[in-house]
Amino acid sequence: MRQFHEIEGFIDFTFFQNYFQFYGEVWSYPPRLEPLMRLVREKRWAEARNEFRNLLKFGDGFLKQIDGAFIVVYFERKEKSGFIYRSLLCKYSLYLYQTRRQVFWATRIEKVLKEVRPDLNMVHREKLIRSCFGEALEPSQTYFTDIQKLPAGSMLRILNEKAELVPYDLVHAQSDIARLKWEHVTYLVVETLTKTILKRVQPADRVGVLLSGGIDSAIVLMLLKSCNVPIVSYHWGWLNEKSRYRLSVEKLTKVADVPFAIIEPGELKDLNRDASSFYLPYPSLDYLMLEKTCERSRKDGVNLLASGYFSDYIFGYYGTERFSRQFWSKSLFRRMIERMGMLRPTWADRPEDLPIPLFFTDEAAKQAKRYLRTLKEKSDAEEALGFSLNRDKETLIQLHQLSPHQMNMLFPFVSRELIELAVSLPPDMKVLFRGGQWIEKPLLRWAFFDWLPSDVITYVPRQYEVMSVESRFLMKYKEQVRELLNESSLLAKWGIIHCGRLEQCLQHQRLLMLSTKGLIWAYMTEIWLRSLV
């Protein structure tokens, strides 16, 4: 079941009203919930609310038994009580604005912001520095004062005139899994991923797989193929480019006998035109890539786009202790190679380890360092889960780009069974030091050794600094970047970016490569800020 209409609403404590909303998708549930699910599918909301109320007589534990990515809003007028719940796997944000007597909610942040007439004065300026790192906010935070997000797996309980945000559904490690041998665990991984795909893909679906060139998306493609799902594949890049990623994708699709197409980025003017409507800083060029991918997907009859997203958080370094970082930091060889710009440790992608953007002012850099020192340590997949499932990016993609075309994303690695399995594994099943380099996801490489070409199995792309699609894009449009991020920009006026240093980054290719993500994030943040003027 897939319900991707937008939801919004409010409760006034002075005159409680009956309310029931259900948003998202459900993959499986206990048989006793079939009457409720049928009414939701048929959008018979009054009857669905009555059935939901009957189920609540025996407690709200049945919500944890629903396997899906969904949001439920329920209020009962007579009892002056209710709740708003966002399931653990729901990647679509729900924004909240509370006053003394009212609570507003919406899946689009602009719907909530209309209640408070947004302007630049509502923006947390100290958090703008974080937006230039990408999204590194706490799960319940937004960039606006007084606007919150409902974290995944959490519930906003309301009784009379009091609202309380409480954790509701958590993932816990299973000690018996940690004692299993590699052979047994690899079998469980393949079996769980296969079951996840079979539950989520419907007979009428046609899937487009976004291939990055790494192992995660390659696994998704091969599993879909083994389940006899109609698929095509796309790779984001340039037609005249022969990168290591491109060669890996070409070999994989040839082995799998799957149609393959290169998707080039759109024009920067398209991004400038649309980004002001986001009400949030969209932290990457994925928007342009997805726009072109959606155009091609509609021609190919695709209604689901699949990727290997989330594997990093449960099977890679994100889900381990920090033993490997300590080892790497003590290595003289590491310092020498990193200074040469040839190699970077895998932990550099963790939010607290991101380098300070080269174009920051001294004061902004000091604030950034203080923030990075105080950022909560995320030493395992359970804690990383909270950050990764609460980004605004996936909500923007779904609401602005996919839902208007009746399309959806398929994330096989975002599976409760798989997460519970992964958080129970010892660190050496996620990171190994072999042959002079850190190898992430050794368990996945072993599990799919016979499924994938050797180039995909052995390649560790994040170990090398390459000319990315984003870097090439910035080189093409650096004049537009220079024009937007100038002395009159809001980020410059607020003392975050140093225009002289930014100019040096744009003039030198190596500095541009090192600053690519930061420049894109700063560019998107500036567009967003100007939309609020």
Short mmCIF file of C-alpha atoms in Angstrom, two decimals:
data_model
loop_
_atom_site.label_atom_id
_atom_site.label_comp_id
_atom_site.label_asym_id
_atom_site.label_seq_id
_atom_site.Cartn_x
_atom_site.Cartn_y
_atom_site.Cartn_z
CA MET A 1 0.00 0.00 0.00
CA ARG A 2 1.32 3.43 -0.96
CA GLN A 3 -0.33 6.65 0.17
CA PHE A 4 1.73 9.70 -0.82
CA HIS A 5 -0.76 12.51 -0.61
CA GLU A 6 0.47 15.41 1.50
CA ILE A 7 -0.91 15.80 4.99
CA GLU A 8 -1.30 18.85 7.18
CA GLY A 9 -3.50 19.89 10.05
CA PHE A 10 -3.76 21.43 13.49
CA ILE A 11 -5.30 20.77 16.88
CA ASP A 12 -6.69 23.57 19.03
CA PHE A 13 -6.71 22.62 22.70
CA THR A 14 -9.76 24.80 23.40
CA PHE A 15 -12.01 22.72 21.11
CA PHE A 16 -10.50 19.30 20.39
CA GLN A 17 -11.76 17.64 17.21
CA ASN A 18 -11.67 14.07 15.96
CA TYR A 19 -8.77 13.46 13.60
CA PHE A 20 -7.24 10.58 11.67
CA GLN A 21 -4.60 10.73 8.94
CA PHE A 22 -2.37 8.06 7.44
CA TYR A 23 0.52 8.87 5.08
CA GLY A 24 3.23 6.67 3.56
CA GLU A 25 3.58 3.05 2.56
CA VAL A 26 3.00 -0.30 4.29
CA TRP A 27 4.68 -3.54 3.24
CA SER A 28 3.32 -6.08 5.71
CA TYR A 29 1.25 -6.31 8.90
CA PRO A 30 -0.47 -8.91 11.14
CA PRO A 31 -3.74 -10.37 9.77
CA ARG A 32 -5.80 -8.72 12.52
CA LEU A 33 -4.91 -5.29 11.04
CA GLU A 34 -6.37 -6.13 7.61
CA PRO A 35 -9.72 -4.31 8.27
CA LEU A 36 -7.84 -1.11 9.14
CA MET A 37 -5.46 -1.36 6.19
CA ARG A 38 -8.33 -2.01 3.78
CA LEU A 39 -10.17 1.10 4.96
CA VAL A 40 -6.99 3.17 4.62
CA ARG A 41 -6.39 1.86 1.09
CA GLU A 42 -9.95 2.79 0.16
CA LYS A 43 -9.56 6.19 1.88
CA ARG A 44 -12.64 5.66 4.06
CA TRP A 45 -11.18 7.81 6.79
CA ALA A 46 -14.14 8.02 9.19
CA GLU A 47 -14.49 4.25 9.31
CA ALA A 48 -10.70 3.83 9.52
CA ARG A 49 -10.62 6.13 12.57
CA ASN A 50 -13.26 4.03 14.32
CA GLU A 51 -11.33 0.83 13.58
CA PHE A 52 -8.11 2.47 14.78
CA ARG A 53 -9.84 3.52 18.01
CA ASN A 54 -11.01 -0.06 18.60
CA LEU A 55 -7.46 -1.33 18.17
CA LEU A 56 -6.17 1.23 20.67
CA LYS A 57 -8.36 -0.29 23.38
CA PHE A 58 -5.73 -3.03 23.61
CA GLY A 59 -2.80 -0.61 23.52
CA ASP A 60 -0.79 1.09 20.76
CA GLY A 61 1.80 -1.70 20.43
CA PHE A 62 0.30 -2.79 17.10
CA LEU A 63 1.96 0.24 15.47
CA LYS A 64 5.35 -1.43 15.93
CA GLN A 65 4.02 -4.53 14.17
CA ILE A 66 3.36 -2.62 10.94
CA ASP A 67 6.32 -2.93 8.59
CA GLY A 68 6.34 0.31 6.65
CA ALA A 69 7.39 3.93 6.29
CA PHE A 70 4.39 5.92 7.45
CA ILE A 71 2.96 8.71 9.61
CA VAL A 72 -0.23 8.42 11.66
CA VAL A 73 -2.22 11.28 13.21
CA TYR A 74 -5.00 10.38 15.63
CA PHE A 75 -7.02 12.58 18.03
CA GLU A 76 -10.14 11.87 20.05
CA ARG A 77 -12.36 14.84 20.90
CA LYS A 78 -14.13 13.37 23.94
CA GLU A 79 -10.92 12.32 25.69
CA LYS A 80 -8.99 15.41 24.56
CA SER A 81 -6.05 13.19 23.74
CA GLY A 82 -4.19 11.73 20.80
CA PHE A 83 -0.82 11.43 19.16
CA ILE A 84 1.24 11.93 16.03
CA TYR A 85 3.52 9.00 15.20
CA ARG A 86 6.30 8.64 12.63
CA SER A 87 7.47 5.08 12.06
CA LEU A 88 11.12 4.12 12.51
CA LEU A 89 11.73 3.59 8.77
CA CYS A 90 9.82 6.66 7.60
CA LYS A 91 12.22 8.91 5.68
CA TYR A 92 9.64 11.62 5.05
CA SER A 93 9.81 14.49 7.53
CA LEU A 94 6.87 15.79 9.52
CA TYR A 95 7.27 19.38 10.71
CA LEU A 96 5.72 20.71 13.91
CA TYR A 97 4.91 24.17 15.22
CA GLN A 98 3.50 24.50 18.73
CA THR A 99 1.89 27.40 20.55
CA ARG A 100 0.36 27.39 24.02
CA ARG A 101 -2.99 26.18 22.69
CA GLN A 102 -2.31 24.78 19.22
CA VAL A 103 -0.15 22.25 17.41
CA PHE A 104 0.35 22.52 13.64
CA TRP A 105 1.86 19.74 11.52
CA ALA A 106 2.61 19.19 7.83
CA THR A 107 4.81 17.08 5.56
CA ARG A 108 5.76 20.29 3.71
CA ILE A 109 7.57 22.75 5.93
CA GLU A 110 6.11 25.71 4.02
CA LYS A 111 2.63 24.71 5.21
CA VAL A 112 3.77 25.09 8.83
CA LEU A 113 5.78 28.23 8.12
CA LYS A 114 2.69 29.98 6.77
CA GLU A 115 1.39 30.04 10.31
CA VAL A 116 4.39 32.10 11.42
CA ARG A 117 5.20 34.18 8.28
CA PRO A 118 8.83 33.12 7.75
CA ASP A 119 11.61 35.61 7.17
CA LEU A 120 15.35 35.82 7.78
CA ASN A 121 14.80 36.66 11.44
CA MET A 122 13.48 33.13 12.01
CA VAL A 123 16.67 31.48 10.75
CA HIS A 124 19.14 30.07 13.29
CA ARG A 125 22.25 31.85 12.06
CA GLU A 126 24.56 29.68 14.15
CA LYS A 127 23.13 26.61 12.41
CA LEU A 128 23.87 28.01 8.94
CA ILE A 129 27.48 26.97 9.43
CA ARG A 130 26.23 23.41 9.72
CA SER A 131 24.31 23.76 6.45
CA CYS A 132 27.65 24.39 4.74
CA PHE A 133 28.72 20.95 5.98
CA GLY A 134 25.55 19.37 4.61
CA GLU A 135 22.85 18.26 6.99
CA ALA A 136 24.20 17.63 10.47
CA LEU A 137 21.32 18.82 12.65
CA GLU A 138 19.94 16.81 15.53
CA PRO A 139 16.94 14.66 14.47
CA SER A 140 14.32 17.01 15.96
CA GLN A 141 15.89 20.28 14.78
CA THR A 142 15.31 22.52 11.76
CA TYR A 143 17.00 25.72 10.59
CA PHE A 144 14.00 27.77 11.76
CA THR A 145 13.30 28.90 15.32
CA ASP A 146 10.21 27.31 16.88
CA ILE A 147 9.86 24.73 14.08
CA GLN A 148 10.65 21.12 14.98
CA LYS A 149 10.71 17.78 13.21
CA LEU A 150 9.15 14.63 14.55
CA PRO A 151 12.09 12.18 14.66
CA ALA A 152 11.70 8.74 13.11
CA GLY A 153 10.44 6.20 15.63
CA SER A 154 9.05 8.96 17.87
CA MET A 155 5.58 9.99 19.00
CA LEU A 156 4.13 13.35 20.00
CA ARG A 157 1.60 12.49 22.70
CA ILE A 158 -1.07 15.06 23.54
CA LEU A 159 -3.30 14.95 26.61
CA ASN A 160 -5.56 17.89 27.42
CA GLU A 161 -3.28 20.88 26.82
CA LYS A 162 0.08 19.16 27.20
CA ALA A 163 2.25 17.82 24.35
CA GLU A 164 5.20 15.52 24.99
CA LEU A 165 7.71 14.20 22.43
CA VAL A 166 8.79 10.68 23.38
CA PRO A 167 10.91 7.95 21.73
CA TYR A 168 8.60 5.08 20.84
CA ASP A 169 10.22 2.51 18.58
CA LEU A 170 13.90 1.67 18.98
CA VAL A 171 16.29 -0.84 17.44
CA HIS A 172 18.22 -3.11 19.78
CA ALA A 173 21.23 -5.31 19.14
CA GLN A 174 20.80 -9.09 19.43
CA SER A 175 23.65 -10.74 21.27
CA ASP A 176 23.15 -14.16 19.63
CA ILE A 177 23.84 -12.76 16.14
CA ALA A 178 27.28 -11.45 17.18
CA ARG A 179 28.36 -15.04 17.87
CA LEU A 180 27.44 -16.35 14.42
CA LYS A 181 30.10 -17.29 11.89
CA TRP A 182 30.67 -15.29 8.73
CA GLU A 183 29.07 -17.94 6.51
CA HIS A 184 25.84 -17.88 8.49
CA VAL A 185 25.67 -14.08 8.62
CA THR A 186 26.23 -13.73 4.86
CA TYR A 187 23.35 -16.14 4.27
CA LEU A 188 21.09 -14.06 6.54
CA VAL A 189 22.04 -10.84 4.72
CA VAL A 190 21.20 -12.22 1.28
CA GLU A 191 17.99 -13.81 2.55
CA THR A 192 16.81 -10.64 4.33
CA LEU A 193 17.53 -8.36 1.38
CA THR A 194 15.70 -10.73 -0.96
CA LYS A 195 12.63 -10.87 1.30
CA THR A 196 12.66 -7.07 1.61
CA ILE A 197 12.56 -6.62 -2.16
CA LEU A 198 9.82 -9.22 -2.62
CA LYS A 199 7.67 -7.47 0.01
CA ARG A 200 8.10 -3.97 -1.38
CA VAL A 201 7.97 -4.47 -5.14
CA GLN A 202 4.49 -4.95 -6.57
CA PRO A 203 3.74 -7.00 -9.71
CA ALA A 204 3.04 -3.91 -11.84
CA ASP A 205 6.25 -2.11 -10.81
CA ARG A 206 9.13 -1.38 -13.14
CA VAL A 207 12.31 -0.35 -11.35
CA GLY A 208 15.13 1.98 -12.38
CA VAL A 209 18.33 1.29 -10.42
CA LEU A 210 20.66 4.23 -9.74
CA LEU A 211 24.14 2.77 -10.11
CA SER A 212 26.98 4.68 -8.46
CA GLY A 213 29.75 2.24 -9.37
CA GLY A 214 30.05 0.96 -5.80
CA ILE A 215 29.01 -2.31 -4.24
CA ASP A 216 25.73 -1.23 -2.61
CA SER A 217 23.79 -0.27 -5.75
CA ALA A 218 25.34 -3.23 -7.57
CA ILE A 219 23.89 -5.57 -4.94
CA VAL A 220 20.45 -3.99 -5.32
CA LEU A 221 20.56 -4.46 -9.10
CA MET A 222 21.56 -8.12 -8.90
CA LEU A 223 18.96 -8.92 -6.26
CA LEU A 224 16.19 -7.29 -8.29
CA LYS A 225 17.36 -9.27 -11.30
CA SER A 226 17.29 -12.53 -9.29
CA CYS A 227 13.70 -11.72 -8.19
CA ASN A 228 12.66 -11.34 -11.86
CA VAL A 229 11.72 -7.68 -11.40
CA PRO A 230 11.65 -5.66 -14.67
CA ILE A 231 14.58 -3.25 -14.37
CA VAL A 232 16.63 -0.67 -16.21
CA SER A 233 19.69 1.12 -14.83
CA TYR A 234 20.99 4.68 -14.78
CA HIS A 235 24.38 6.16 -13.97
CA TRP A 236 24.97 9.84 -13.20
CA GLY A 237 27.94 11.16 -15.12
CA TRP A 238 29.11 12.59 -18.44
CA LEU A 239 28.73 10.90 -21.82
CA ASN A 240 32.33 11.60 -22.84
CA GLU A 241 33.82 10.51 -19.51
CA LYS A 242 35.51 7.16 -18.83
CA SER A 243 35.84 7.19 -15.06
CA ARG A 244 36.51 4.24 -12.80
CA TYR A 245 32.89 4.40 -11.70
CA ARG A 246 31.63 4.36 -15.28
CA LEU A 247 33.73 1.33 -16.24
CA SER A 248 32.49 -0.55 -13.18
CA VAL A 249 28.86 0.18 -14.07
CA GLU A 250 29.33 -0.87 -17.69
CA LYS A 251 30.84 -4.20 -16.67
CA LEU A 252 28.11 -4.85 -14.13
CA THR A 253 25.22 -4.14 -16.49
CA LYS A 254 26.82 -6.30 -19.15
CA VAL A 255 27.07 -9.24 -16.74
CA ALA A 256 23.48 -8.69 -15.55
CA ASP A 257 22.19 -8.08 -19.10
CA VAL A 258 20.32 -4.95 -17.99
CA PRO A 259 19.68 -1.80 -20.09
CA PHE A 260 21.99 1.04 -19.08
CA ALA A 261 21.82 4.80 -19.67
CA ILE A 262 24.05 7.73 -18.70
CA ILE A 263 22.21 10.66 -17.08
CA GLU A 264 24.00 13.99 -17.38
CA PRO A 265 23.35 16.90 -14.96
CA GLY A 266 20.87 19.55 -15.98
CA GLU A 267 21.60 23.25 -16.27
CA LEU A 268 22.41 25.39 -13.24
CA LYS A 269 19.69 27.84 -14.24
CA ASP A 270 17.12 25.10 -13.63
CA LEU A 271 18.41 24.72 -10.10
CA ASN A 272 18.29 28.48 -9.51
CA ARG A 273 14.73 28.59 -10.83
CA ASP A 274 13.34 25.82 -8.63
CA ALA A 275 15.45 25.94 -5.46
CA SER A 276 13.71 29.03 -4.05
CA SER A 277 10.53 26.98 -3.62
CA PHE A 278 12.13 24.40 -1.31
CA TYR A 279 12.01 26.48 1.92
CA LEU A 280 15.05 24.42 2.95
CA PRO A 281 18.67 24.23 1.78
CA TYR A 282 18.82 21.32 -0.68
CA PRO A 283 22.36 20.08 0.04
CA SER A 284 23.50 18.57 -3.26
CA LEU A 285 23.18 18.42 -7.03
CA ASP A 286 20.93 15.37 -6.72
CA TYR A 287 18.00 17.62 -7.62
CA LEU A 288 19.27 18.23 -11.16
CA MET A 289 20.27 14.59 -11.57
CA LEU A 290 16.91 13.32 -10.39
CA GLU A 291 15.04 15.74 -12.63
CA LYS A 292 16.78 14.27 -15.66
CA THR A 293 16.40 10.74 -14.29
CA CYS A 294 12.65 11.23 -13.82
CA GLU A 295 12.31 12.45 -17.40
CA ARG A 296 14.09 9.35 -18.68
CA SER A 297 12.22 7.07 -16.27
CA ARG A 298 8.85 8.18 -17.54
CA LYS A 299 9.91 7.27 -21.08
CA ASP A 300 11.08 3.87 -19.81
CA GLY A 301 7.84 3.22 -17.91
CA VAL A 302 9.63 3.24 -14.53
CA ASN A 303 7.67 4.02 -11.35
CA LEU A 304 10.28 3.06 -8.72
CA LEU A 305 13.84 4.32 -8.41
CA ALA A 306 16.12 2.06 -6.35
CA SER A 307 19.51 2.78 -4.80
CA GLY A 308 21.96 1.31 -2.30
CA TYR A 309 21.36 4.15 0.14
CA PHE A 310 21.77 3.39 3.86
CA SER A 311 24.23 0.51 3.47
CA ASP A 312 27.01 2.84 4.65
CA TYR A 313 25.21 3.43 7.93
CA ILE A 314 24.76 -0.22 8.88
CA PHE A 315 27.45 -2.22 7.04
CA GLY A 316 30.22 0.38 6.68
CA TYR A 317 32.35 2.48 9.00
CA TYR A 318 29.38 4.49 10.29
CA GLY A 319 28.23 1.47 12.26
CA THR A 320 31.51 0.68 14.06
CA GLU A 321 33.56 1.87 16.98
CA ARG A 322 36.36 4.33 16.25
CA PHE A 323 39.29 1.96 16.52
CA SER A 324 40.22 2.42 12.87
CA ARG A 325 40.28 6.21 13.14
CA GLN A 326 42.72 6.07 16.06
CA PHE A 327 45.02 3.76 14.10
CA TRP A 328 44.83 5.98 11.03
CA SER A 329 45.54 9.17 12.98
CA LYS A 330 48.81 7.72 14.34
CA SER A 331 50.06 6.80 10.90
CA LEU A 332 52.84 9.03 9.53
CA PHE A 333 52.15 7.53 6.12
CA ARG A 334 48.58 8.75 6.37
CA ARG A 335 49.68 12.33 7.04
CA MET A 336 52.08 12.33 4.12
CA ILE A 337 49.63 10.85 1.62
CA GLU A 338 46.72 12.99 2.76
CA ARG A 339 48.84 16.13 2.42
CA MET A 340 49.56 15.13 -1.17
CA GLY A 341 45.82 15.04 -1.83
CA MET A 342 45.92 11.43 -2.99
CA LEU A 343 44.22 9.51 -0.21
CA ARG A 344 41.73 10.16 2.53
CA PRO A 345 40.52 7.96 5.38
CA THR A 346 37.02 6.55 5.17
CA TRP A 347 36.04 8.30 8.39
CA ALA A 348 36.35 11.69 6.65
CA ASP A 349 32.74 11.31 5.55
CA ARG A 350 31.48 11.25 9.12
CA PRO A 351 29.86 14.63 10.07
CA GLU A 352 32.21 15.30 12.99
CA ASP A 353 35.26 14.59 10.83
CA LEU A 354 34.40 16.80 7.87
CA PRO A 355 37.21 19.29 7.14
CA ILE A 356 36.45 22.95 7.68
CA PRO A 357 35.56 24.51 4.28
CA LEU A 358 38.58 26.35 2.88
CA PHE A 359 36.47 29.41 2.09
CA PHE A 360 35.17 29.98 5.64
CA THR A 361 36.08 33.15 7.51
CA ASP A 362 38.28 32.75 10.61
CA GLU A 363 35.33 33.27 12.93
CA ALA A 364 33.13 30.81 11.05
CA ALA A 365 35.94 28.26 11.13
CA LYS A 366 36.25 28.69 14.92
CA GLN A 367 32.51 28.17 15.35
CA ALA A 368 32.65 25.13 13.10
CA LYS A 369 35.50 23.61 15.11
CA ARG A 370 33.62 24.20 18.36
CA TYR A 371 30.57 22.56 16.86
CA LEU A 372 32.55 19.57 15.60
CA ARG A 373 34.15 19.10 19.02
CA THR A 374 30.81 19.11 20.79
CA LEU A 375 28.87 17.05 18.26
CA LYS A 376 27.49 13.96 19.90
CA GLU A 377 29.61 10.89 19.28
CA LYS A 378 27.84 8.39 17.01
CA SER A 379 29.83 5.24 17.61
CA ASP A 380 27.37 2.65 16.31
CA ALA A 381 24.65 2.11 13.73
CA GLU A 382 21.86 2.60 16.28
CA GLU A 383 22.84 6.23 16.83
CA ALA A 384 23.76 6.91 13.19
CA LEU A 385 20.29 5.67 12.30
CA GLY A 386 18.69 8.66 13.98
CA PHE A 387 20.69 11.14 11.89
CA SER A 388 20.39 9.33 8.57
CA LEU A 389 16.61 8.84 8.75
CA ASN A 390 15.90 12.44 9.70
CA ARG A 391 17.41 14.37 6.82
CA ASP A 392 15.20 16.76 4.85
CA LYS A 393 16.74 15.71 1.55
CA GLU A 394 14.61 12.59 1.06
CA THR A 395 11.43 14.54 1.85
CA LEU A 396 12.29 17.18 -0.77
CA ILE A 397 13.01 14.48 -3.34
CA GLN A 398 9.75 12.65 -2.70
CA LEU A 399 7.43 15.66 -2.50
CA HIS A 400 8.97 17.88 -5.19
CA GLN A 401 10.21 15.38 -7.72
CA LEU A 402 8.66 11.92 -7.38
CA SER A 403 5.12 12.24 -6.01
CA PRO A 404 3.93 14.57 -8.80
CA HIS A 405 4.76 11.76 -11.27
CA GLN A 406 3.37 8.93 -9.10
CA MET A 407 6.90 7.66 -8.49
CA ASN A 408 8.67 6.50 -5.35
CA MET A 409 12.10 5.53 -4.02
CA LEU A 410 13.00 1.93 -3.16
CA PHE A 411 15.66 1.56 -0.44
CA PRO A 412 16.19 -2.18 0.20
CA PHE A 413 18.82 -1.51 2.87
CA VAL A 414 16.32 0.54 4.92
CA SER A 415 14.85 -2.61 6.45
CA ARG A 416 14.13 -3.20 10.11
CA GLU A 417 15.28 -6.84 9.95
CA LEU A 418 18.48 -5.83 8.21
CA ILE A 419 19.17 -2.99 10.66
CA GLU A 420 18.66 -5.25 13.67
CA LEU A 421 21.02 -7.75 12.08
CA ALA A 422 23.66 -5.14 11.25
CA VAL A 423 23.72 -3.38 14.62
CA SER A 424 24.42 -6.76 16.24
CA LEU A 425 27.54 -7.47 14.19
CA PRO A 426 31.12 -7.03 15.48
CA PRO A 427 33.20 -4.19 13.95
CA ASP A 428 35.50 -6.50 11.96
CA MET A 429 32.54 -7.54 9.80
CA LYS A 430 32.21 -3.89 8.72
CA VAL A 431 35.78 -2.61 8.43
CA LEU A 432 39.01 -4.54 7.85
CA PHE A 433 42.58 -3.34 7.34
CA ARG A 434 44.09 -5.39 4.50
CA GLY A 435 46.76 -4.68 1.90
CA GLY A 436 47.60 -1.23 3.28
CA GLN A 437 44.07 0.15 3.14
CA TRP A 438 40.81 0.11 5.04
CA ILE A 439 38.23 -2.11 3.37
CA GLU A 440 34.67 -1.23 4.23
CA LYS A 441 31.79 -3.70 4.06
CA PRO A 442 33.86 -6.91 3.94
CA LEU A 443 30.74 -8.86 4.92
CA LEU A 444 28.82 -7.60 1.88
CA ARG A 445 31.79 -8.27 -0.40
CA TRP A 446 31.94 -11.85 0.82
CA ALA A 447 28.17 -12.38 0.72
CA PHE A 448 27.96 -11.31 -2.93
CA PHE A 449 31.36 -12.55 -4.09
CA ASP A 450 29.77 -14.93 -6.62
CA TRP A 451 27.15 -12.42 -7.72
CA LEU A 452 29.26 -9.44 -8.81
CA PRO A 453 32.19 -8.77 -11.16
CA SER A 454 35.57 -8.81 -9.43
CA ASP A 455 36.10 -5.10 -10.18
CA VAL A 456 33.03 -4.20 -8.10
CA ILE A 457 33.99 -6.54 -5.25
CA THR A 458 37.56 -5.24 -4.90
CA TYR A 459 37.00 -1.54 -5.61
CA VAL A 460 36.89 0.81 -2.60
CA PRO A 461 35.91 4.13 -4.26
CA ARG A 462 36.02 6.40 -1.19
CA GLN A 463 39.68 5.66 -0.64
CA TYR A 464 40.62 7.73 -3.67
CA GLU A 465 40.18 11.38 -4.45
CA VAL A 466 38.75 11.59 -7.95
CA MET A 467 37.25 14.29 -10.14
CA SER A 468 33.62 13.81 -9.17
CA VAL A 469 30.53 14.75 -11.16
CA GLU A 470 30.03 17.64 -8.73
CA SER A 471 33.57 18.95 -9.30
CA ARG A 472 33.18 18.85 -13.08
CA PHE A 473 29.83 20.58 -12.73
CA LEU A 474 31.35 23.38 -10.64
CA MET A 475 34.18 23.84 -13.12
CA LYS A 476 31.59 24.33 -15.85
CA TYR A 477 29.49 26.81 -13.86
CA LYS A 478 32.04 28.47 -11.59
CA GLU A 479 31.19 31.92 -13.00
CA GLN A 480 27.62 31.56 -11.72
CA VAL A 481 28.94 30.39 -8.35
CA ARG A 482 31.23 33.42 -8.24
CA GLU A 483 28.34 35.76 -9.06
CA LEU A 484 26.06 34.35 -6.34
CA LEU A 485 28.61 33.96 -3.54
CA ASN A 486 30.08 37.45 -3.77
CA GLU A 487 30.54 40.27 -1.27
CA SER A 488 26.82 41.11 -1.39
CA SER A 489 25.72 37.56 -0.57
CA LEU A 490 23.99 36.95 2.75
CA LEU A 491 26.58 34.34 3.76
CA ALA A 492 29.33 36.94 3.24
CA LYS A 493 27.45 39.68 5.08
CA TRP A 494 26.85 37.34 8.00
CA GLY A 495 30.56 36.52 8.18
CA ILE A 496 30.41 32.88 7.12
CA ILE A 497 32.21 32.84 3.77
CA HIS A 498 35.42 34.69 2.86
CA CYS A 499 35.11 35.79 -0.77
CA GLY A 500 38.87 36.04 -1.32
CA ARG A 501 39.41 32.46 -0.18
CA LEU A 502 36.43 31.31 -2.20
CA GLU A 503 37.96 32.89 -5.30
CA GLN A 504 41.17 30.91 -4.73
CA CYS A 505 39.14 27.70 -4.55
CA LEU A 506 37.49 28.50 -7.88
CA GLN A 507 40.81 29.32 -9.58
CA HIS A 508 42.76 26.20 -8.57
CA GLN A 509 41.51 22.76 -9.60
CA ARG A 510 42.87 20.90 -6.58
CA LEU A 511 41.31 23.40 -4.16
CA LEU A 512 38.07 23.16 -6.11
CA MET A 513 38.07 19.39 -5.74
CA LEU A 514 38.68 19.67 -1.99
CA SER A 515 35.92 22.26 -1.63
CA THR A 516 33.31 20.82 -3.98
CA LYS A 517 30.72 19.67 -1.45
CA GLY A 518 31.13 22.76 0.71
CA LEU A 519 30.72 25.07 -2.29
CA ILE A 520 27.57 23.28 -3.41
CA TRP A 521 26.10 23.39 0.09
CA ALA A 522 26.95 27.08 0.44
CA TYR A 523 25.45 27.80 -2.99
CA MET A 524 22.18 26.05 -2.09
CA THR A 525 22.06 27.73 1.33
CA GLU A 526 22.45 31.16 -0.27
CA ILE A 527 19.59 30.50 -2.72
CA TRP A 528 17.39 29.36 0.15
CA LEU A 529 18.20 32.45 2.26
CA ARG A 530 17.44 34.82 -0.61
CA SER A 531 14.02 33.18 -1.06
CA LEU A 532 13.15 34.37 2.47
CA VAL A 533 14.02 38.04 1.86
#
